[in-house]
PDB file of C-alpha atoms in Angstrom:
ATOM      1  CA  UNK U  42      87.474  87.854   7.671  1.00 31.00           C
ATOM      2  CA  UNK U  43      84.123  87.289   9.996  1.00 34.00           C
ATOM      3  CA  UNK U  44      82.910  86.698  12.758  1.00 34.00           C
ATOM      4  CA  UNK U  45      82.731  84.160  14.587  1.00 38.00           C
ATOM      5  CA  UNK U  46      78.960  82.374  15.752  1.00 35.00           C
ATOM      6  CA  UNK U  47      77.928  84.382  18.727  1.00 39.00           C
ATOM      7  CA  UNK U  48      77.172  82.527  21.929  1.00 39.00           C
ATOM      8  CA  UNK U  49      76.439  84.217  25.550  1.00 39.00           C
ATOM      9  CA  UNK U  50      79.298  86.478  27.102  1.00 50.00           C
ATOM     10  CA  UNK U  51      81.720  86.333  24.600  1.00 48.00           C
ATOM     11  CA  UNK U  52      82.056  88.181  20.794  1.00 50.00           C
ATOM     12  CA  UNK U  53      84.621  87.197  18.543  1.00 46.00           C
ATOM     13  CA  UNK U  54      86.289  88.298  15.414  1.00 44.00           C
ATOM     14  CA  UNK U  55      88.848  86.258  13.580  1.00 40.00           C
ATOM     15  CA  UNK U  56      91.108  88.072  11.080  1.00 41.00           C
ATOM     16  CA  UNK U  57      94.528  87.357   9.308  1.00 38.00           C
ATOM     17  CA  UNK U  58      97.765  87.710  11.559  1.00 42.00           C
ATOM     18  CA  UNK U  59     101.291  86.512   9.546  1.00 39.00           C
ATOM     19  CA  UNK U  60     102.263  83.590  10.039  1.00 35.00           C
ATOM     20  CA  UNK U  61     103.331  82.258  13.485  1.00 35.00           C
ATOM     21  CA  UNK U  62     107.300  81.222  13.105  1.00 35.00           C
ATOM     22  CA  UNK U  63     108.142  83.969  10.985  1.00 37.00           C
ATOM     23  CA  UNK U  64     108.079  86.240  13.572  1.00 39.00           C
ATOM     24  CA  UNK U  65     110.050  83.858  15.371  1.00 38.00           C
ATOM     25  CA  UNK U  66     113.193  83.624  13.212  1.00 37.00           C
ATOM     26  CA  UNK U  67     112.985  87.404  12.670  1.00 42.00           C
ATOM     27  CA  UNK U  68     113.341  87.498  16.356  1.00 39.00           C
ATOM     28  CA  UNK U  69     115.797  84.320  16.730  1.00 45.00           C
ATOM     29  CA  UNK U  70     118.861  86.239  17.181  1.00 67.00           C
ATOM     30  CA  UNK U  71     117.222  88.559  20.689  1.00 85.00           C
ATOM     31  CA  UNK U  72     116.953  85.826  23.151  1.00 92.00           C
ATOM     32  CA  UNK U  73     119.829  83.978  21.667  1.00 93.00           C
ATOM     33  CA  UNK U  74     121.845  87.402  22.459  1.00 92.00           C
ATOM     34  CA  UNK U  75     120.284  87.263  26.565  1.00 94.00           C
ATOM     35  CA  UNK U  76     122.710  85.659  29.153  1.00 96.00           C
ATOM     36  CA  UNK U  77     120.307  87.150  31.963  1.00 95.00           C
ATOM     37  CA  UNK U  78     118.637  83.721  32.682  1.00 96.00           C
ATOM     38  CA  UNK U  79     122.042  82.323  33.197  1.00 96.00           C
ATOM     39  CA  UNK U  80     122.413  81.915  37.251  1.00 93.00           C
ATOM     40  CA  UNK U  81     125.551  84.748  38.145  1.00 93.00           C
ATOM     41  CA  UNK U  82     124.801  86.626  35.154  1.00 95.00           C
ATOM     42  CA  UNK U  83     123.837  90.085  35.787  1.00 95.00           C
ATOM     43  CA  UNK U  84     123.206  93.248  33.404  1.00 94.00           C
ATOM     44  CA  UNK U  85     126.768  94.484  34.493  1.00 94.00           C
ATOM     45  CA  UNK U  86     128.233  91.028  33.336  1.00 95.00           C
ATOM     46  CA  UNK U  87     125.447  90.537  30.388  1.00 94.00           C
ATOM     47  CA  UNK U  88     127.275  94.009  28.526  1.00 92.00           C
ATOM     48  CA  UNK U  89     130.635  92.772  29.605  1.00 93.00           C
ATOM     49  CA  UNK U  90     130.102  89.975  27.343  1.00 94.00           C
ATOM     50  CA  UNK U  91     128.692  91.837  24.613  1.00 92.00           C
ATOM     51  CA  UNK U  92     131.341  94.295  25.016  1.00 91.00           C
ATOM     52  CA  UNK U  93     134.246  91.603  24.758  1.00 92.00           C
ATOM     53  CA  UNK U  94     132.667  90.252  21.466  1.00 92.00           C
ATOM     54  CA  UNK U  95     130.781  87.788  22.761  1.00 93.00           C
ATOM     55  CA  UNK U  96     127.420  89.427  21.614  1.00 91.00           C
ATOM     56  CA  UNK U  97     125.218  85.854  21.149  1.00 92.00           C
ATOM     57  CA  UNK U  98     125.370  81.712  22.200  1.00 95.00           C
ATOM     58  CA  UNK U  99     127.133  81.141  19.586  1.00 94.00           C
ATOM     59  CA  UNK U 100     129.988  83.118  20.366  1.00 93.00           C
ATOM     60  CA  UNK U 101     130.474  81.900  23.510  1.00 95.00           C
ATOM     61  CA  UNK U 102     133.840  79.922  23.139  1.00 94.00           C
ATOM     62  CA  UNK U 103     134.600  76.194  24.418  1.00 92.00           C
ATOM     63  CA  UNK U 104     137.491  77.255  26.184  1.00 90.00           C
ATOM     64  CA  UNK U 105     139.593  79.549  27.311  1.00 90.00           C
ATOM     65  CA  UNK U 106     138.704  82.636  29.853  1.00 91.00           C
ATOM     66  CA  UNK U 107     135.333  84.627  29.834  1.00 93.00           C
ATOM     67  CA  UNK U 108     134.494  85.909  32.561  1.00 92.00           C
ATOM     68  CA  UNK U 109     136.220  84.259  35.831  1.00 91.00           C
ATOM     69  CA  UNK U 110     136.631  80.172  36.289  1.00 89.00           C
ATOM     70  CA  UNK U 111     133.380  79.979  38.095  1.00 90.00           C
ATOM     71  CA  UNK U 112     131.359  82.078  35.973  1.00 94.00           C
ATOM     72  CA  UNK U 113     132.943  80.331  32.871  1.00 94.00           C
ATOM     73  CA  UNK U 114     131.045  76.919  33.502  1.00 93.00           C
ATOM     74  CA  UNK U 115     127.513  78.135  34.515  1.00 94.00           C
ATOM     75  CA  UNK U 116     127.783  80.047  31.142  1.00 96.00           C
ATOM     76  CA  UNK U 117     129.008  76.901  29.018  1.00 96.00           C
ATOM     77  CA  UNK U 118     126.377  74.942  30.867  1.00 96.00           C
ATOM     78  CA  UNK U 119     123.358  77.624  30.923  1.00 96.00           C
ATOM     79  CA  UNK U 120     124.007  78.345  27.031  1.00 97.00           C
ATOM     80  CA  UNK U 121     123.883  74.297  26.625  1.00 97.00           C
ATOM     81  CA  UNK U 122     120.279  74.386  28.196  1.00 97.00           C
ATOM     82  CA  UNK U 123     119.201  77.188  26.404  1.00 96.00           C
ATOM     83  CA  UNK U 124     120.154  76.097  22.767  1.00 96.00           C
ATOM     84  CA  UNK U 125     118.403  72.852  23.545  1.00 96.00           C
ATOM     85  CA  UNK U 126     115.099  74.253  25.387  1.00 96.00           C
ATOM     86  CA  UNK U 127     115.197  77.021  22.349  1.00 94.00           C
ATOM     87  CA  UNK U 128     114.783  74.446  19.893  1.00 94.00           C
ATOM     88  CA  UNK U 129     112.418  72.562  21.731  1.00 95.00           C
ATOM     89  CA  UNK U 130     110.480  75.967  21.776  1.00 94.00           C
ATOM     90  CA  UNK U 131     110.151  75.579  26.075  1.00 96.00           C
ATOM     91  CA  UNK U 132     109.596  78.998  26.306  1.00 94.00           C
ATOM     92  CA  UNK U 133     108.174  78.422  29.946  1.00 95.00           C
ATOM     93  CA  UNK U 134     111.736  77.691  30.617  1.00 96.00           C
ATOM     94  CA  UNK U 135     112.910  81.225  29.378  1.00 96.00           C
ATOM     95  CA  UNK U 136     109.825  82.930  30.999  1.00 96.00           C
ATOM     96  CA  UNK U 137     110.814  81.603  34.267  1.00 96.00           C
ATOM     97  CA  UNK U 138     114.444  81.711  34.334  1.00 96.00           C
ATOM     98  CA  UNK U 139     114.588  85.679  32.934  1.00 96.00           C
ATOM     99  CA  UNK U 140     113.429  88.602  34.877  1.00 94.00           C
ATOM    100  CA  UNK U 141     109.806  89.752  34.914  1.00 94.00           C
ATOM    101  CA  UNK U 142     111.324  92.921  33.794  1.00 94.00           C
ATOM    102  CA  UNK U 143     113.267  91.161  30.428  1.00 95.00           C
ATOM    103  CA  UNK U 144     110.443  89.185  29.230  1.00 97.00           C
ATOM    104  CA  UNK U 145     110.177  91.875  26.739  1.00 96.00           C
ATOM    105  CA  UNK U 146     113.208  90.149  25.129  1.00 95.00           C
ATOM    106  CA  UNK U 147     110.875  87.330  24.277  1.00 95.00           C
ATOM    107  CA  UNK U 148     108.505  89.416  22.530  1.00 95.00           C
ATOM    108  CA  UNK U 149     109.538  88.153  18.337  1.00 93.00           C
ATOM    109  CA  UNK U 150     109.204  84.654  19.972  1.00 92.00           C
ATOM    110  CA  UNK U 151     105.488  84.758  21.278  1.00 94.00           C
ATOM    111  CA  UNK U 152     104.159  87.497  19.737  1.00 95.00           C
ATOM    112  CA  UNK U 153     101.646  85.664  17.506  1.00 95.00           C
ATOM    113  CA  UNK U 154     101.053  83.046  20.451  1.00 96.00           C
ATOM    114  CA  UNK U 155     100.273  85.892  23.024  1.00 98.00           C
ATOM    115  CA  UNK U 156      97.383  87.060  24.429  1.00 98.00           C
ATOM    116  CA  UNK U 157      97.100  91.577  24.115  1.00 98.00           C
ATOM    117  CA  UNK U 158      94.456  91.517  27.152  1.00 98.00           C
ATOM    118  CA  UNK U 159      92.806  94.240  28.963  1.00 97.00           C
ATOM    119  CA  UNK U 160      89.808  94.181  31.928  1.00 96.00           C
ATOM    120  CA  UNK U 161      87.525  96.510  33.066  1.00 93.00           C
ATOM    121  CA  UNK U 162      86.439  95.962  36.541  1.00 92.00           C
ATOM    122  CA  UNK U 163      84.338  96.739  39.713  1.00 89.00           C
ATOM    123  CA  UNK U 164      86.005  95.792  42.922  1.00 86.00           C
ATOM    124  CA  UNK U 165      86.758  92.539  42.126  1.00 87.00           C
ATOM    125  CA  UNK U 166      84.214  91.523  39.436  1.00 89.00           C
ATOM    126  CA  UNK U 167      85.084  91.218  35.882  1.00 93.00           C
ATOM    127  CA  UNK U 168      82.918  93.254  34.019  1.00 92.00           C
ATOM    128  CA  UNK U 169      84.766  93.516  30.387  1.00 93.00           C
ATOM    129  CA  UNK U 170      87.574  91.153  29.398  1.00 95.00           C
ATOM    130  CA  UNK U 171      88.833  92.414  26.086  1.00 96.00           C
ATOM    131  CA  UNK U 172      91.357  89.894  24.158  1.00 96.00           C
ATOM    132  CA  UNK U 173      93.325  89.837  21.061  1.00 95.00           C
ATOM    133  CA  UNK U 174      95.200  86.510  20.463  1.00 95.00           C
ATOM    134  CA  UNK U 175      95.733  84.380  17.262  1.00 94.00           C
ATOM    135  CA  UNK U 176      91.840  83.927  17.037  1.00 92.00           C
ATOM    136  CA  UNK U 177      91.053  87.548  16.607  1.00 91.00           C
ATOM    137  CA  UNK U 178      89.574  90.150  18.458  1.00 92.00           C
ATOM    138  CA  UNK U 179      87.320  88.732  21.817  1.00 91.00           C
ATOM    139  CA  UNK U 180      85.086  90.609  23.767  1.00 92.00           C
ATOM    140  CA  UNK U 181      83.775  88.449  26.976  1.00 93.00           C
ATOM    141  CA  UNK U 182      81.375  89.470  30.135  1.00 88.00           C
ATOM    142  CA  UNK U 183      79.490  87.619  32.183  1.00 86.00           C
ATOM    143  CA  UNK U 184      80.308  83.876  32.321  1.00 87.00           C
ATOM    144  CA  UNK U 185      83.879  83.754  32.088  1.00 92.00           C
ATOM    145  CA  UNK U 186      84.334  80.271  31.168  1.00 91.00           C
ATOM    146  CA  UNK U 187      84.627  80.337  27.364  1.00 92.00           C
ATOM    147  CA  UNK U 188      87.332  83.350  28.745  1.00 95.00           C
ATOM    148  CA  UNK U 189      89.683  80.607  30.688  1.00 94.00           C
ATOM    149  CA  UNK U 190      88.879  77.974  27.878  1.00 94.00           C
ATOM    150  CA  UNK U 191      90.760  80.272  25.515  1.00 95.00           C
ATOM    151  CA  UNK U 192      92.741  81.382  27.781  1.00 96.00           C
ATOM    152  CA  UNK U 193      94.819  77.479  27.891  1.00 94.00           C
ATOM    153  CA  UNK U 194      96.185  78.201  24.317  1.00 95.00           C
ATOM    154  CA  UNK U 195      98.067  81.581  25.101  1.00 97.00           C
ATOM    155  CA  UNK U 196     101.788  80.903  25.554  1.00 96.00           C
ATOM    156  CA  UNK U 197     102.324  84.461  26.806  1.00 98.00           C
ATOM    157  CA  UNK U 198     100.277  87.786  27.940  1.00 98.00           C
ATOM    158  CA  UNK U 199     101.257  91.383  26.979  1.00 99.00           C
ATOM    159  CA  UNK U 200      99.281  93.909  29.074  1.00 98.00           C
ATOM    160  CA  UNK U 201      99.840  97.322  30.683  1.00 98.00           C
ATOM    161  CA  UNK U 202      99.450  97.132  34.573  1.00 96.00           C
ATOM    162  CA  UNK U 203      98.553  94.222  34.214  1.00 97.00           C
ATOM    163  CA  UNK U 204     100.881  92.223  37.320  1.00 97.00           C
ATOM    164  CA  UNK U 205      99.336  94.658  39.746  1.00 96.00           C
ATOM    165  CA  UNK U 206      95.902  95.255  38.264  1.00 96.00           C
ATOM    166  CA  UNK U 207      94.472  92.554  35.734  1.00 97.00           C
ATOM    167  CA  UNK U 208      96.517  89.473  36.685  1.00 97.00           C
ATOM    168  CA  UNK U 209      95.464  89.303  40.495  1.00 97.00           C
ATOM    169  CA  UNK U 210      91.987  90.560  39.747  1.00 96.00           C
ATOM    170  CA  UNK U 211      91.484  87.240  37.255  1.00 96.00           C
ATOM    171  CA  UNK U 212      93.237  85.134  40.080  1.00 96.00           C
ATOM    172  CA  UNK U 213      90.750  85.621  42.220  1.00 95.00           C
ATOM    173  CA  UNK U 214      87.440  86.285  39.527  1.00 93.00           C
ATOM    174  CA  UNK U 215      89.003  82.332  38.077  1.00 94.00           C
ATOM    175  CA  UNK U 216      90.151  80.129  41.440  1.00 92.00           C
ATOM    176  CA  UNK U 217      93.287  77.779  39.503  1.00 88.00           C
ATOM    177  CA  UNK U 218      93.970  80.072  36.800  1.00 93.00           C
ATOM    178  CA  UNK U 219      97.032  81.100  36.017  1.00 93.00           C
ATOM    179  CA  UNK U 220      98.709  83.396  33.420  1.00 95.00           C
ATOM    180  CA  UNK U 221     101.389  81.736  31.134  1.00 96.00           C
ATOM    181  CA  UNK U 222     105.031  82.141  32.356  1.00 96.00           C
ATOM    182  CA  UNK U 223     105.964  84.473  29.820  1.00 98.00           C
ATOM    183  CA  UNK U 224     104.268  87.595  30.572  1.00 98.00           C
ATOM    184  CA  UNK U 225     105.378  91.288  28.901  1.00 98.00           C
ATOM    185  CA  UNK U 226     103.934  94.407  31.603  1.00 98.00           C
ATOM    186  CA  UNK U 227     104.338  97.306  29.337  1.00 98.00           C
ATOM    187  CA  UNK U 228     103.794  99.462  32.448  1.00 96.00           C
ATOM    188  CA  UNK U 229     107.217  98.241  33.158  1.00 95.00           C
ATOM    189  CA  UNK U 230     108.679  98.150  29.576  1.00 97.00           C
ATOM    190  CA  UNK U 231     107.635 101.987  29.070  1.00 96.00           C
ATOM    191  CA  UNK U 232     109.204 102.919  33.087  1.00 95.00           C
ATOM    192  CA  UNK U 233     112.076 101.947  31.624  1.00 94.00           C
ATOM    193  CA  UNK U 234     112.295 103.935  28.642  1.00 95.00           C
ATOM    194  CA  UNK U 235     111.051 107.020  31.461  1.00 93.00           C
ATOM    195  CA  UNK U 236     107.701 107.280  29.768  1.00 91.00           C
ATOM    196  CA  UNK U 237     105.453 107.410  32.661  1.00 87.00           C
ATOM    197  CA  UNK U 238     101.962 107.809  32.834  1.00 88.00           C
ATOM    198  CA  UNK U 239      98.339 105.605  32.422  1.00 91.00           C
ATOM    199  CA  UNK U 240      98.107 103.569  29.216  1.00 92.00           C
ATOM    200  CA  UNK U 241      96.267 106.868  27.671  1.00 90.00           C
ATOM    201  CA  UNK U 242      98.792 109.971  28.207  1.00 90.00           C
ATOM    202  CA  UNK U 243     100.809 107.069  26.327  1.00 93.00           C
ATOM    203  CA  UNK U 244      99.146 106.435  23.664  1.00 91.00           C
ATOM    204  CA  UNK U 245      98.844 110.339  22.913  1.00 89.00           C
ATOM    205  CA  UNK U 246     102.596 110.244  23.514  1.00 93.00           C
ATOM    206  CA  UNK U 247     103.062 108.258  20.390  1.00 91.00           C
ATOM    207  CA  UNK U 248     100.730 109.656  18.202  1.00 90.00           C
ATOM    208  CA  UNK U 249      97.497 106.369  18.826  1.00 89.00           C
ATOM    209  CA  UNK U 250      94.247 108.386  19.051  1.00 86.00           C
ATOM    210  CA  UNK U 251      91.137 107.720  19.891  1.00 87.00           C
ATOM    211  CA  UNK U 252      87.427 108.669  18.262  1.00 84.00           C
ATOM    212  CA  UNK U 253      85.717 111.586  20.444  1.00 84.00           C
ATOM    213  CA  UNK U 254      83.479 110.119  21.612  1.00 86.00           C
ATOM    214  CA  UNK U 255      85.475 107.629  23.634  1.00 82.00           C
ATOM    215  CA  UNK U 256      88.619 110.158  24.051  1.00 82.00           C
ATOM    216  CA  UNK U 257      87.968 111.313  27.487  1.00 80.00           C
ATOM    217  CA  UNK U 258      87.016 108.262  29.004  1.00 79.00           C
ATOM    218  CA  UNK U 259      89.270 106.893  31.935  1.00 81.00           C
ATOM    219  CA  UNK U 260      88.320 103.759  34.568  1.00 81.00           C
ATOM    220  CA  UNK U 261      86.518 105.715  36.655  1.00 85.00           C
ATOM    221  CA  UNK U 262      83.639 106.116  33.561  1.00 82.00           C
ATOM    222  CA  UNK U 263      83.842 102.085  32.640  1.00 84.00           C
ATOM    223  CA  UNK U 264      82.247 101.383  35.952  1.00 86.00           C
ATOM    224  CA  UNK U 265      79.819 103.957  35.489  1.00 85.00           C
ATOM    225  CA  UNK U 266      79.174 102.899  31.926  1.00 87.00           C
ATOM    226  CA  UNK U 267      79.409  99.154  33.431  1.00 75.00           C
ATOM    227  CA  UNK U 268      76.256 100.129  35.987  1.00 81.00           C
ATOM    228  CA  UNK U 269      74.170 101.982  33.236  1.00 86.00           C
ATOM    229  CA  UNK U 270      74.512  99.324  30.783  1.00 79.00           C
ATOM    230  CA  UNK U 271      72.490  96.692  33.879  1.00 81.00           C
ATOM    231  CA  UNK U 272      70.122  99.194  34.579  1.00 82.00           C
ATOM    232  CA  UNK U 273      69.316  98.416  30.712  1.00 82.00           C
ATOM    233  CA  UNK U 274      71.128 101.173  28.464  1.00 84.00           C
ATOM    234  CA  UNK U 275      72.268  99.505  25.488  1.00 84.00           C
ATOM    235  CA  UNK U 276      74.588 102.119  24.466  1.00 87.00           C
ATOM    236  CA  UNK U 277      76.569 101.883  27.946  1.00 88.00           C
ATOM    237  CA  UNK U 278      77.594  98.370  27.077  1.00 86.00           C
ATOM    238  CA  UNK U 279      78.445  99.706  23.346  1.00 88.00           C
ATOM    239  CA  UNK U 280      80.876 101.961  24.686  1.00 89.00           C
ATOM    240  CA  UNK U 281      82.145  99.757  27.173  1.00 90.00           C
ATOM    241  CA  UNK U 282      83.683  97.218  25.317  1.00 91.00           C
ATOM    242  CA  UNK U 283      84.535  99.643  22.953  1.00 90.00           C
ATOM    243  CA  UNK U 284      86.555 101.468  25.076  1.00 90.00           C
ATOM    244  CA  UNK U 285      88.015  98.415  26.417  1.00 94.00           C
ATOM    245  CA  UNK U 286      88.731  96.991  22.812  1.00 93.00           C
ATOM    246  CA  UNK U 287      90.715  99.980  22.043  1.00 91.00           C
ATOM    247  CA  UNK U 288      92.606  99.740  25.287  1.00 92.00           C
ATOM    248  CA  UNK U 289      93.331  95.851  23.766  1.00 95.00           C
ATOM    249  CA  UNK U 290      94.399  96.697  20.224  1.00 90.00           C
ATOM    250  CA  UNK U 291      96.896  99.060  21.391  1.00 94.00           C
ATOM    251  CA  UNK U 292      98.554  96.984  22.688  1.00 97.00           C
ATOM    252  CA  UNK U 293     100.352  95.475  20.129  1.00 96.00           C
ATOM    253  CA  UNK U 294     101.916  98.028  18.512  1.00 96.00           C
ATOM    254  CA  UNK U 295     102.899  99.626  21.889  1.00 97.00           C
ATOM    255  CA  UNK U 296     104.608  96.419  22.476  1.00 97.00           C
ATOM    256  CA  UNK U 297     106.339  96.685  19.141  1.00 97.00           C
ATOM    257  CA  UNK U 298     107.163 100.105  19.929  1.00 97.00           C
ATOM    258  CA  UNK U 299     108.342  99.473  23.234  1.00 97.00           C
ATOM    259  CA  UNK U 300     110.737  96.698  22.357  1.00 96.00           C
ATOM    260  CA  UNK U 301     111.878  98.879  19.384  1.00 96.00           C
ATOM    261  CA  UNK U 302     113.238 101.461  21.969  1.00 96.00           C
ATOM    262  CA  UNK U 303     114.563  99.326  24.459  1.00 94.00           C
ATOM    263  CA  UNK U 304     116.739  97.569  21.960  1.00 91.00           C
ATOM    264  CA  UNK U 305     117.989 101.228  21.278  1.00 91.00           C
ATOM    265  CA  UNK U 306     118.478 101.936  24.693  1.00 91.00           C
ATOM    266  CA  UNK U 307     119.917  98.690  26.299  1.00 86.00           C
ATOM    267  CA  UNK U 308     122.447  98.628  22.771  1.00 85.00           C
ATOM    268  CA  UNK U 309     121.549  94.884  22.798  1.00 83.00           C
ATOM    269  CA  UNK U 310     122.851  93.030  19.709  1.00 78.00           C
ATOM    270  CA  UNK U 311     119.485  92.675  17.461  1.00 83.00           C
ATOM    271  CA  UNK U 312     117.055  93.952  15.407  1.00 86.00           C
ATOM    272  CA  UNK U 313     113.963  95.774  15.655  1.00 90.00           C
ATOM    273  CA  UNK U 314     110.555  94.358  14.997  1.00 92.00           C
ATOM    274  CA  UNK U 315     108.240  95.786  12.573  1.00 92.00           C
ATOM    275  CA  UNK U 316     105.089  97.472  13.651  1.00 93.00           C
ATOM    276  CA  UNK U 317     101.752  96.709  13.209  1.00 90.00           C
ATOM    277  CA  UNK U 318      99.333  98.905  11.214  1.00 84.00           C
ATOM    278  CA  UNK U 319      97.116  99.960  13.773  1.00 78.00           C
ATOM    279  CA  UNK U 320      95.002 101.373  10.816  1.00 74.00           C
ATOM    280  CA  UNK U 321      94.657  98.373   9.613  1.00 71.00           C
ATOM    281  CA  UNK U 322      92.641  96.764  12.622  1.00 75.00           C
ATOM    282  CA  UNK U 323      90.319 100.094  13.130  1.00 73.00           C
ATOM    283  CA  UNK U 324      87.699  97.936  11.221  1.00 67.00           C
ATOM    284  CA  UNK U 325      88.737  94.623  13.190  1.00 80.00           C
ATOM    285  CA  UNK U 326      87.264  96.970  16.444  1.00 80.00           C
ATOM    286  CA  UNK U 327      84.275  98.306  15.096  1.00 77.00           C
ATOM    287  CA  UNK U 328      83.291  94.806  13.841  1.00 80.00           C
ATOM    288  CA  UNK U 329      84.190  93.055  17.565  1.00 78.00           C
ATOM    289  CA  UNK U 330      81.889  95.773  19.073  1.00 80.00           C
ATOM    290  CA  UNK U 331      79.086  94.904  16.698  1.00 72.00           C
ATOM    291  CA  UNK U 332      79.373  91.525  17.020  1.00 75.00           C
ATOM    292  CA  UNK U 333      79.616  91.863  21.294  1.00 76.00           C
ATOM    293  CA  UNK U 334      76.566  94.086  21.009  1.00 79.00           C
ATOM    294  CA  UNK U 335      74.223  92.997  18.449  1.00 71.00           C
TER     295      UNK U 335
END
């Protein structure tokens, strides 16, 4: 592990993650168990499906009845498509064709290409932009440029809030970029479950704490912090992007979590994911922060 060479408005630190296609087969058998990108195929008709045995692609017969004659061949035809854009890996095709609100689905798939993103922000401006991707942990402010360079080799974003809060806010903060297709809103995934609340009455919820010092913070502090650290407090800008790094790291195993429970709740045919060790990248935030604010 170390960090990476240091260059204005952006901190790095690269660690281990497993390697990229084995959470991919682990996950193989969630999307290929989603009909809900298939045009006429609803949740109703999605458990009708499962219920009647047909529970993945592969079950879905070459002939016979399924559903009703009309149904039948946008089925055939949409599981065709998939198969084929699954193996190409085109999963742009499945991030546009599902539901904002099923992306989750796609989590084993682009887990280790995703980006776990957070921002702080004032009005519009950026001010923090914390990351954690296949490169490591990223802290960027300021120039935002090495931030949308990195930005091209994300094939998905997890965030929470992010469609209404950090997605538009980058739109406009980076004219012509745009977020990959696939994008996983656990704002949304957690509604679902009815587990309601800010990214921090969650995290208490499932036992992720943070050190005292950062605890009590909420948005309303990072632009405070955000203004003290320009008027030339050093430790403001420490606990900025600290307490934007922890919002970042999270977010992985909330996502795990998340997807865990749904695939209790929605009784969809597949397995659970494992779950991070967030003890394990306690050290990965402590050495981001040092490195963002030598």
């Amino acid at each position: 592990m170390g960090v990476a060479a240091r260059s204005p408005g952006v901190a790095v630190l690269r660690s281990g993650h497993s390697a990229p296609h084995a959470a991919g087969r682990r996950g193989a058998p969630v999307i290929t168990a989603s009909f809900r990108h298939i045009g006429g195929i609803g949740p109703l008709r999605e458990r009708q499906l499962w219920l009647s045995g047909v529970r993945s692609w592969a079950e879905v017969p070459a002939e016979g009845d399924i559903l009703s004659p009309r149904l039948d061949e946008k089925l055939r035809a949409g599981v065709a498509a998939s198969v084929r854009r699954l193996a190409e890996r085109d999963l742009e095709f499945f991030g546009r064709a599902l539901p904002q609100t099923e992306h989750w689905r796609l989590l084993p798939q682009v887990i280790e290409e995703a980006a776990f993103l957070d921002i702080e922000a004032a009005g519009d401006k950026v001010t923090v932009a914390g990351v954690l991707d296949a490169d490591g942990l990223a802290s960027f402010r300021g120039d935002l440029s090495r931030f949308l360079e990195r930005s091209r080799r994300w094939r998905a974003l997890v965030t929470f809030n992010g469609t209404i809060f950090d997605v538009p806010i980058l739109r406009r903060a980076l004219p012509g970029w745009e977020p990959p297709a696939v994008h996983v809103d656990l704002r949304h995934v957690y509604q679902r479950l009815r587990d309601k609340g800010g990214l921090k009455q969650l995290e208490v919820r499932v036992g992720f704490f943070r050190p005292p010092h950062l605890a009590s913070l909420c948005g309303a502090d990072a632009v405070a912090l955000w203004h003290a650290q320009r008027e030339g407090d050093p430790a403001a800008l420490r606990r900025l992007v600290e307490y934007n790094l922890y919002d970042v790291f999270h977010l992985r195993p909330l996502a795990e979590l998340g997807y865990n429970r749904l695939l209790q709740r929605t009784r969809m045919p597949a397995g659970p994911m494992p779950v991070s060790d967030r003890g394990a990248m306690l050290y990965d935030v402590s050495r981001a922060v040092a490195a963002a604010c030598p």
